[in-house]
Amino acid sequence: MMNKRYVSLWFRHLLTDRLALRQPELKDVPFVLVGAERNRQVVMAANHLAEAQGVTTGMAAADAKAIVPGLQVIDYIPGQADKLLNALGEWCIRYSPFIAVDLPDGLLMDVSGCAHLWDSEHGYLKAIVTQLISKGYDVRGAMADTIGTAWAVARFGREKPIIAPGRQMEALLNLPPTALRLEQVILDRLQKLGFHTIKSFIGLGRTAMRRRFGDDFLSRLNQALGTEDEPLQLLHPVEAYSERLPCMEPICTATGIEIAIKTLLEKLCQRLQGEGKGVRTAILRGYRVDGLVIGAAIATNRATHHVEHLFKLFELKIPSLEPALGIELFTLDAPKVEDVEPGQELLWSAEGCGLADTSLAELLDRLANKIGAANIHRFLPQEHYWPERSIKTSASLKEKPATPWRTGRARPSLLLPRPERIEVTALIPDYPPMLFIYKNKVHHVKKADGPERIEREWWLDQGEHRDYYQVEDESGQRYWLFRSGHYTGDQSNQWFIHGFFA
Amino acid sequence: MNYAELQVTSNFSFLRGGSHPDELVEQAANLGYMAIAITDRNSVAGVVRAHQAAKATGIRFIPACRLDLLDGPSLLAYPTDITAWGRLCAILTKGNIRAEKGQCHLYKQDVFAGAEGIKFITIPPDALNARFDFDDTFKADLKEYQQVLGDELYVAASRSYNGDDGKRLHRLSQLGVPMVATNDVHYHESGRRELQDVVTCIREKCTIRNAGFKLHANAERYLKPVDELERLFRQYPDALKNACEIADACQFSLDTLKYLEPEWVSPDGRTADEHLAAYTWAGAERMFGENIDPKISEQIDFELAFFKRRKLAPYFLRIHEYTNKAKELNILHQGRGSAANCTVCFCLGITPVNPTKSRLLFSRFMSDARDEWPDVDVDFEHERREEIIQWIYETYGREHAAIVATVTQERHKGAIRDAGKAMGLSEDTIKRLSGAIWDFSEEAFDRERIIAQGLNPDDPHLHKVLELTEQLMGFPRQLGQHTGGFVITQCKLSDICPVMNARMENRTQLEWNKDDLEALGILKVDVLALGMLTCIRKAFDLVKQHYGRELTLENVPQDDPAVYEMICHADTLGVFQIESRAQMSMLPRLKPRIFYDLVIEVAIVRPGPIQGDMVHPYLRRRDKIDPIEYPSAELEEILGRTLGVPLFQEQAMEIAIVAAGFTPAEADQLRRSMATFKAKGLVSQFQKKLVDGMTAKGYTEEFAKRIFKQLEGFGSYGFPESHATSFAHLVYISSWLKWHYPDVFAAALLNSQPMGFYQPAQIVIDAERHGVIMRPVDVNYSLWDNTLEEKDGRYCTVRLGFRQVKGLNEADMQLLILGRGNGYISISQLSDAGVPQAAIEKLTDADAFGSMNLNRREALWEVPALNDKPIGLFTGQPSESTLETQIALPFMNPAEHVVQDYAATGLSLKAHPVSFLREQFNLLHVNPTGNLSNLKDGDQVKIAGLITVRQRPGTAKGILFVTIEDETGFANLVVWEKTFEKYRKDILQARLLMAEGKLQIEGEVIHVIVKRCFNLNKLLGGLTPIENDDQPVLTLSRADEQTAAVPNDRNQIPSGKTEAKDIFHKGRNFK
C-alpha cells in the first residue's frame, strides 16, 4: 500500500480575506465581521489590520470599536465559511481529487501520490500555497503522513511545514496540546495540570490518560501519530447538468449545428426526465477550431424537458452562431433547472387554460424569443396604496403573488401608466365631478362614488395626495378620476384620469 | 353646532397612537370642541395626563377606554359617574389579571356584568362585504349588545376617506342603533401621520418600505375643525348631536377620585391622629428618656398638629405598620425623604436619623404654604425586601395594595434604534447614529458628531429619521413597575385604577405612575431596596456572634472621632457612598469631623454642585481662605448651614423662590422639567425667568446662572438634603464598622456582593492592610459565606467562603458541608458525600484542598479518577487509579498559583500578581505605588499595576480616572481627554498598565497626571511558563521568505493556551 500523505491548509483570515477581495476598499482598513452570540454583538472575524490593533475574535463589538476608532463593522453572515471553503476546495481539485472541508477555516487534502507532478513535495506545497496567496488568501499549509500532524503543523508549527514520512512524533513534541484538536474542557484541564506541550504528557501511561481525558483524547493522539485511521469527508463536486459532444470533423453548416443541438438536447432531456427536472436556462457553447468559443443562451418560463420546445428556442439563435472554420466541440449546460410539475392531462379545465397550461408557457416562450421578453408583462399585486406602485411586473409564470389582490376597493382593469389631465366641473371642496372632458370629448357623469383619499408614501416621494372617484358617464362607461390635492380654487390643472373599468 | 371627539387613540395605546394625550387635548381645546375623550386600548394609562392638560386648557375631558374583546366587536366605554368608573376599572382589572403582563383578555360577559352607568359605542368592521353590507356576525353581535346595553349603545360612524364612506354611513344608519360621529383619531394633527406610520412599523416589526397595508392609506385620522365635521356629516346631523349627548351625560371627572382616599380603620375607636400621637409619645420616651427636652416635645406637638391638619396620620401609621413588621422580621430599614426626617418618624422608628442631631428642621421640608405631599422612602435590605412587599400584599390584600407603574419612555438611544429600524437603516448606521449621541446628554443631535461618525446629516432620508426620532422621544413604550412605590387603599384599588400583573411573579401593579397619582392626590409609599443595609445587617450578625455585642442602626455610638479620622484619610474602601474615586479625593479636602459634614460630603460630589461650580467656593470658605458672605440678607437663612454656598437641591429651589420670585409650585415645576428630557422649551423659559428675576433683585448674573446650572445638574440626579442626611447615617455606620471591626466589615461586604465599586480582590487586600488575617477557601473549613474564625491579634481571622469560587452553587456546597463530619481526608470522600465531580473540579481550581496537603494540580489529577469507582461486585475494593504508579506532575511556581487563584476566585491570598513582576519593573524604573507619598509634587514618575476601575464621570469634561493597584497599594491616574484619545487602545485593553506622568500631591490626595501609557498585558503572560518560545519560525526555506510562501510572522501563530491576561479582571468601568 502506498504511503499516505496529507496536506492541511489553514486560512487564517478566511472571511475577511474574501470580503477584502470583493470590496477592495476594505483592503487597507481595519474591519471586523460582527454577529450576535447569546444576545451580544461579538466579533466573529477580524482582518489582520484589526488584529494588529488588538481586536480578537470573540471580543464584544463595542470593545473592538472602542479600541479602534473608525473600525469598519460589517454584518457577519452565518454559513459563509462553509460555502467559501467548498468553493476553495473545488478549486483545489486541480491539485488532488480528494479534498475535504475542514471547518471553520481549513481544507484537508489527501495528496498521496500527487506531489511527483510538481517535482517534489516542497514544490507541490509551495505551488498550492503560493497560488492561494496570490488569489488573496492568507494561508498556511503543512504536509505529513497523518491528517492530525498536518493540521497541527499548519497551525502551530514553527519549523518545517513538510514532515518527513514517519516523523510525526518528533514534529508534535513541542506543539501545544491544542494542536491535537481536543475539546476545550480537556485543553483547560491539561493546562491546569501544567501540560503546556505535547511532550510533557505523551510519555504518561495510556490507562492513566484515558481515565482522565477520555477515549477521544487518545484517539486524537493516535490519529496524529498515525496509529489510528482517520476518514476524510470528501467534497464530491456536484455533477452539473452538462453534456459534451466532441465532433470527429469540425462542423461548419447550420444543419450540422442543428443536429448537434438536437443530440445534446436529447441526452440532457433524457437525464432531466429521469430526475423529474426541467430546464429554466440553458447555454450552448461551440468551441471553434480557431480557439474562440461561441454560444447562445435560452430561458424558459417554466421548467421543461421537452426537446422539441427547447430546440425551437435554440433554432431562432442558430443564424447568430458563426462556425467560421468549424466547431470541434459542443457543450450544453443547464445552469438553472427546476422540478417539472406532473403533466396536465386535461386539455380543458378550469386550471388547464390558466398559468399552469404548458402550451401557454411554450407560446409565451416563443413570443418572448421573437418579440423580446420586455414586451410581455405579467402583473402581480404589491402592498402599496399608491396606485402606480400597487402592481409590479413579474418575470416568471410561477411566481406567486406576495400579497392577495385587493378586492375591497374599486380598481380599474386598465390603469394608465401615467395619469392624463382632464377638465372637470365639480362642486367644491370634495364632491365628484359632474362632467369631464377627456380627449376633447365631454362626458356627463351620471353616477359617482368616492372620494377615496390616497396619501403619498412619504418615505418615497413628496407631493399632493389624491382623491379618487369612480364615475359612470351617460353611455355607461366607467372611469377612474382623481383630483390632486385639496381643492385650491384653480381646478384646471388638478384633475386627471387614471384608468378605465371594463 | 358643537362637537365632542369620542374615539381617540393616544400613544398610551402603545405603538398605535401618534400623539401624546396632552397634545390631543390641547388641540381639541384649540378647535373649540366641547369635550374630548381618550379611548386607549384596554387601558386608561394616559387619562391622567389628558385630564391635567384639560384642566390647564379649560376643555372638558372624558376619561374612557376602548375595550377590545376576544369574542365580539370592540366597544368604546364612557363612565358617566364615579361608580361607573369603578366598574370600568374592575372590568379592565379582570382582563389584566387573567392575562400575562401587557395583555388584557376581555369577553362580552365581563362587559355586560359591569355595564351599569357606562355609555358604549361599538366599532363596526373596517370593510363592507361583497354585498356592500356589514357581515352577519357583526349584525348578530350588535343585536346582542343592543339587548343587553339598550339605550346606552351607539355605533361609531367615521369618514376616513376610504372610498366607500357614503355606503358605510348609509348601512350604519340602517342598523337600528343610533350613530355617533367620531373621527377615529390617532394623532392630533395630520402631520403626525408619518410618526404614526413609524410606530406602526415598530409594532409590526417591519420597515416602512415593506409595511404595505399595515399602514393607513391616508392621513385623515386627526382632529378636524368642527365645521369640517359638520360638512362631513351633513347627511347625518344626529350623529353629531349624539356625540354631544354622550359627552353631556359623562360628567365624571378624575378629580372626584381623590375623595376615595381611605380613612384608616381604627381598631378601637380612637382616631388615627390619636393613634399616631400615642405611638409617637411612646417612641419619644424610648428614644429620649422620660424627661424629654421641651424643645423636642414642642417639635413633636407641632408636627402632630400639622399631620392632623393635613389628614396625614393614616399615611404615617401605614408606614409605621410595615416598618414595624420589618423590625419584627429583623430586617434593617431606614426611611428617607422630605417627611422622613421629622421627629415623629424618628420616634416611630421609621428613620434612625435623630433630627435633633442633624439640625434638620421639619418645617423646612413641609409647610402649610407648600402644598406638597409628604414623601417617605423606606430602604430595606435588598435581599429581604421581597418579604416586606409580600407582607404588604398579604396584609392589605391584592385588592387594596399594588405597586405604582413607571412609564418607560423612548429615550435617545431607544428612539434612534426604533425609528432607524423602522426607516430601514442598517444596524451599522443605527449604531453610528446612537454613537453620535452623548450619554446622559439632553442635547439633540449634533451635526459635528454625526459627520464624525461618517454619516451625512444633509441626506434627506437621514434627516427624516432624525426628525422622527426627535418626535418619538418621550413616547411611552410600556408600563413597568416602580422600584418600590406602593399604593395602599381602603377601598378596592380597582375602583380607582385598573390593576395588572407585573412582570415579576406575585406582583400586581397599577396602570398609573407616580406623577399621575400625585396629580390626583393619591398617596404612595416607597418600599425600596438597598444593598448596604444587607451588608450592615450581616455585619451586625457577625459582631453579635463573635464579639457578643448587639448593634442596631440606632445604637451604634455616634460621633466617634477615630471613625472621622479614618474618613478624613479617605480610608473608605467599601464604605457606603463615599468609596468612589471622586468621593475619596474629596474626603481629605473636606475633612468631615461631625455628622453634618458627612451630609455635605454625600451631597457635594454630585452633578448639581459640580455643574453649578459650588464645590471650590465651599471648600475655600471651609478652609477659611475665603470669607463667608451671603449674596443678600434674605439668602442668609437659606445658605447659612452651607457657608453661603448653595449645595442642596432644596437650597437652589428656595433661592428660586426667594430671590427670583418663583412661586413654590413654579419652582417645583422647574425641577420637574429638568428631570424630563423633553421639555426643552420650558426649561429655557424658566432660565430666563430665573436669571431676570434674580438680576432684577440685584444679584449678579453670574450667580444666577450658576444657580440655574446647579438646578440643571440636580435635574437628572436630584439629591436633596433629606436624602443626604439618611445616607450620611449609613455612611457613618459602615465607616464605624470598618474602623472597629474590619474583619466583620470585610466578611459582610464580601457576603453582600455584588455591590459598590470594588472587586473582592480589593476588599481582601484592604482588609489585610488593616491587620485582618485572611484564610483561603478550604473544603474542610469554609462555609458558603465568608466566615470569621478564631481571634488572631485584635481581630478574628476571615475564612473565605465557597461563594468566592466561580461556578459553584450553594446546594452542592451544603452537601459538602453536611458530609464533612470530622473532616475530609481524601477527595473520594467528597464524591461519596454527593458533591458532583464538576464542583470538585472547581474546588481544585480554587486550591481548596490545602488541609489535605494537596495542591491544586495534585488534586485535579485525582478528580477524574473518581469516576471509575469500583461498582457491583468490586464495591469497596480499591479502584484501579490507586494502583497507578505515582507520576510527577509539572511543578507549579508561585506566580502560576496566583494566576490560577485569580482565575478561580478573582483574588489570591498568596501574593499580588504584580509582585512577581517587580524585578522587571525595577529595570524599567517603575515606582511602587506605595512609594508615591515619599515623592514631591511635580515629580515625574512611572508606575504600573492592575487596572481596577476606570471612571469617566459625565461632569468631568472628558477626563478619565483610572485606579491601578500593585502589591504596595493603589495609585490614582488622571487622564486628560487628549491623552486618552492618544492612548485609548492601551487604556481600554490593558489589564496591566504602565503610566508615565507628573505627580500631583495636594495634602493627602495624590494623583498622577498621565502623559504616556503602555499596555503591559504581555508581562502577565509571562507569569505562566511558555515553553518552546525560542523555536525558529515555520518557513519552507530561507529563500522562500521573500516570496512569503508561508507567512513567518511569529506573532500570528497562536500559542494554544488561555492567555493569562484574560484571567485578570479587566477593570470596572463607571460613568
XYZ file of N, CA, C and O in Angstrom, chain A residues 241-309:
276
model
N -25.586 19.780 -14.715
C -26.322 19.293 -15.874
C -25.609 19.808 -17.113
O -25.752 20.959 -17.495
N -24.797 18.950 -17.634
C -23.913 19.394 -18.701
C -23.668 18.218 -19.639
O -23.504 17.082 -19.196
N -23.700 18.493 -20.921
C -23.435 17.440 -21.909
C -22.345 17.911 -22.851
O -22.218 19.103 -23.136
N -21.533 16.954 -23.333
C -20.436 17.289 -24.265
C -20.637 16.505 -25.549
O -21.058 15.358 -25.535
N -20.331 17.149 -26.642
C -20.410 16.449 -27.931
C -19.171 16.792 -28.756
O -19.132 17.804 -29.451
N -18.163 15.966 -28.647
C -16.978 16.200 -29.485
C -17.301 15.752 -30.918
O -18.040 14.792 -31.115
N -16.791 16.464 -31.904
C -17.104 16.127 -33.286
C -15.851 15.582 -33.984
O -14.763 16.135 -33.813
N -16.050 14.511 -34.753
C -14.920 13.922 -35.460
C -14.356 14.923 -36.459
O -13.173 15.150 -36.557
N -15.300 15.512 -37.195
C -14.922 16.533 -38.181
C -15.453 17.868 -37.683
O -16.555 17.920 -37.160
N -14.759 18.929 -37.842
C -15.316 20.243 -37.466
C -16.616 20.504 -38.210
O -16.713 20.220 -39.415
N -17.607 21.022 -37.493
C -18.915 21.300 -38.088
C -18.915 22.721 -38.624
O -18.521 23.658 -37.936
N -19.383 22.853 -39.852
C -19.359 24.187 -40.465
C -20.745 24.649 -40.892
O -20.936 25.820 -41.207
N -21.741 23.745 -40.919
C -23.024 24.117 -41.506
C -24.096 24.273 -40.446
O -23.981 23.743 -39.325
N -25.146 24.995 -40.845
C -26.289 25.192 -39.933
C -26.916 23.839 -39.631
O -27.322 23.572 -38.503
N -27.025 22.971 -40.611
C -27.621 21.657 -40.391
C -26.814 20.876 -39.363
O -27.356 20.234 -38.462
N -25.536 20.973 -39.539
C -24.661 20.282 -38.581
C -24.901 20.786 -37.169
O -25.017 20.003 -36.216
N -25.023 22.102 -37.033
C -25.265 22.674 -35.708
C -26.598 22.198 -35.157
O -26.722 21.804 -34.002
N -27.615 22.201 -36.059
C -28.950 21.724 -35.636
C -28.872 20.311 -35.084
O -29.428 20.019 -34.023
N -28.175 19.473 -35.809
C -28.077 18.073 -35.377
C -27.372 18.009 -34.015
O -27.798 17.297 -33.098
N -26.323 18.791 -33.911
C -25.574 18.781 -32.659
C -26.473 19.217 -31.488
O -26.504 18.578 -30.435
N -27.244 20.287 -31.736
C -28.130 20.782 -30.671
C -29.130 19.708 -30.281
O -29.350 19.425 -29.096
N -29.740 19.099 -31.312
C -30.751 18.070 -31.021
C -30.141 16.919 -30.225
O -30.738 16.437 -29.263
N -28.963 16.471 -30.660
C -28.322 15.352 -29.973
C -28.089 15.695 -28.499
O -28.387 14.913 -27.596
N -27.546 16.897 -28.304
C -27.254 17.312 -26.925
C -28.527 17.422 -26.099
O -28.592 16.970 -24.950
N -29.539 18.023 -26.727
C -30.802 18.214 -26.001
C -31.409 16.879 -25.623
O -31.930 16.705 -24.516
N -31.338 15.924 -26.537
C -31.912 14.619 -26.241
C -31.220 13.984 -25.048
O -31.862 13.446 -24.152
N -29.894 14.065 -25.075
C -29.151 13.472 -23.959
C -29.510 14.167 -22.633
O -29.764 13.517 -21.617
N -29.526 15.462 -22.709
C -29.789 16.236 -21.488
C -31.208 15.974 -20.970
O -31.431 15.716 -19.791
N -32.154 16.053 -21.929
C -33.556 15.937 -21.516
C -33.867 14.543 -21.003
O -34.698 14.384 -20.097
N -33.202 13.538 -21.580
C -33.423 12.178 -21.103
C -33.053 12.101 -19.615
O -33.769 11.539 -18.800
N -31.915 12.689 -19.349
C -31.459 12.649 -17.967
C -32.396 13.463 -17.058
O -32.773 13.028 -15.972
N -32.767 14.648 -17.542
C -33.638 15.512 -16.734
C -34.968 14.824 -16.469
O -35.490 14.863 -15.353
N -35.476 14.160 -17.525
C -36.772 13.500 -17.389
C -36.700 12.438 -16.300
O -37.604 12.320 -15.479
N -35.582 11.701 -16.342
C -35.388 10.660 -15.333
C -35.439 11.233 -13.918
O -35.864 10.575 -12.984
N -34.984 12.453 -13.778
C -34.935 13.046 -12.424
C -36.128 13.949 -12.137
O -36.182 14.600 -11.105
N -37.057 14.010 -13.114
C -38.223 14.855 -12.911
C -37.893 16.337 -12.927
O -38.537 17.141 -12.278
N -36.857 16.704 -13.620
C -36.464 18.105 -13.669
C -36.593 18.665 -15.076
O -36.737 17.913 -16.047
N -36.534 19.976 -15.173
C -36.606 20.608 -16.475
C -35.714 21.833 -16.518
O -35.273 22.351 -15.487
N -35.461 22.302 -17.759
C -34.553 23.417 -17.967
C -35.263 24.743 -17.719
O -36.396 24.919 -18.143
N -34.629 25.660 -16.993
C -35.084 27.055 -16.979
C -34.147 27.902 -17.815
O -34.573 28.806 -18.525
N -32.839 27.625 -17.693
C -31.905 28.296 -18.606
C -30.941 27.259 -19.147
O -30.639 26.269 -18.469
N -30.503 27.463 -20.354
C -29.531 26.550 -20.956
C -28.559 27.369 -21.787
O -28.924 28.391 -22.372
N -27.312 26.908 -21.800
C -26.280 27.615 -22.567
C -25.613 26.626 -23.503
O -25.154 25.561 -23.064
N -25.588 26.990 -24.753
C -24.888 26.174 -25.743
C -23.557 26.842 -26.034
O -23.484 28.056 -26.200
N -22.491 26.024 -26.044
C -21.204 26.603 -26.408
C -20.595 25.783 -27.544
O -20.710 24.556 -27.547
N -20.006 26.504 -28.457
C -19.285 25.825 -29.530
C -17.821 26.223 -29.478
O -17.495 27.409 -29.417
N -16.947 25.219 -29.397
C -15.504 25.504 -29.341
C -14.950 25.410 -30.749
O -14.919 24.343 -31.353
N -14.577 26.569 -31.276
C -14.171 26.607 -32.678
C -12.714 26.215 -32.842
O -11.918 26.320 -31.908
N -12.443 25.801 -34.052
C -11.079 25.384 -34.387
C -10.094 26.515 -34.095
O -8.990 26.309 -33.593
N -10.536 27.736 -34.369
C -9.616 28.862 -34.190
C -9.465 29.275 -32.722
O -8.847 30.296 -32.428
N -10.042 28.487 -31.812
C -9.813 28.762 -30.391
C -10.892 29.619 -29.761
O -10.981 29.713 -28.546
N -11.720 30.281 -30.572
C -12.788 31.096 -29.998
C -13.941 30.198 -29.535
O -14.120 29.102 -30.048
N -14.675 30.692 -28.575
C -15.862 29.971 -28.122
C -17.069 30.818 -28.462
O -17.116 32.009 -28.160
N -18.028 30.207 -29.162
C -19.255 30.928 -29.475
C -20.382 30.301 -28.675
O -20.251 29.187 -28.176
N -21.484 31.029 -28.528
C -22.536 30.424 -27.726
C -23.868 31.116 -27.857
O -23.984 32.191 -28.464
N -24.877 30.479 -27.307
C -26.217 31.040 -27.291
C -26.905 30.560 -26.026
O -26.665 29.433 -25.581
N -27.727 31.438 -25.468
C -28.418 31.063 -24.239
C -29.913 31.203 -24.419
O -30.379 32.076 -25.152
N -30.665 30.341 -23.810
C -32.123 30.452 -23.845
C -32.650 30.394 -22.413
O -31.967 29.944 -21.510
N -33.874 30.869 -22.276
C -34.512 30.776 -20.955
C -35.965 30.424 -21.170
O -36.551 30.750 -22.207
N -36.560 29.738 -20.223
C -37.968 29.352 -20.356
C -38.763 29.904 -19.187
O -38.197 30.234 -18.150
N -40.065 29.979 -19.393
C -40.933 30.457 -18.329
C -41.238 29.369 -17.323
O -41.538 29.661 -16.173
N -41.241 28.152 -17.808
C -41.491 27.026 -16.905
C -40.419 25.993 -17.174
O -39.967 25.825 -18.289
N -40.049 25.266 -16.126
C -39.069 24.211 -16.308
C -39.617 23.185 -17.297
O -40.773 22.782 -17.195
N -38.804 22.786 -18.267
C -39.284 21.823 -19.252
C -38.143 20.910 -19.704
O -36.984 21.325 -19.718
N -38.529 19.671 -20.017
C -37.541 18.795 -20.654
C -38.079 18.351 -22.013
O -37.825 17.269 -22.492
N -38.868 19.219 -22.585
C -39.478 18.950 -23.878
C -38.459 19.317 -24.968
O -38.206 20.490 -25.212
N -37.899 18.285 -25.619
C -36.803 18.523 -26.566
C -37.239 19.447 -27.704
O -36.560 20.415 -28.018
N -38.423 19.150 -28.248
C -38.929 19.935 -29.378
C -38.994 21.419 -29.035
O -38.544 22.283 -29.768
N -39.582 21.668 -27.866
C -39.769 23.054 -27.449
C -38.427 23.750 -27.240
O -38.194 24.849 -27.748
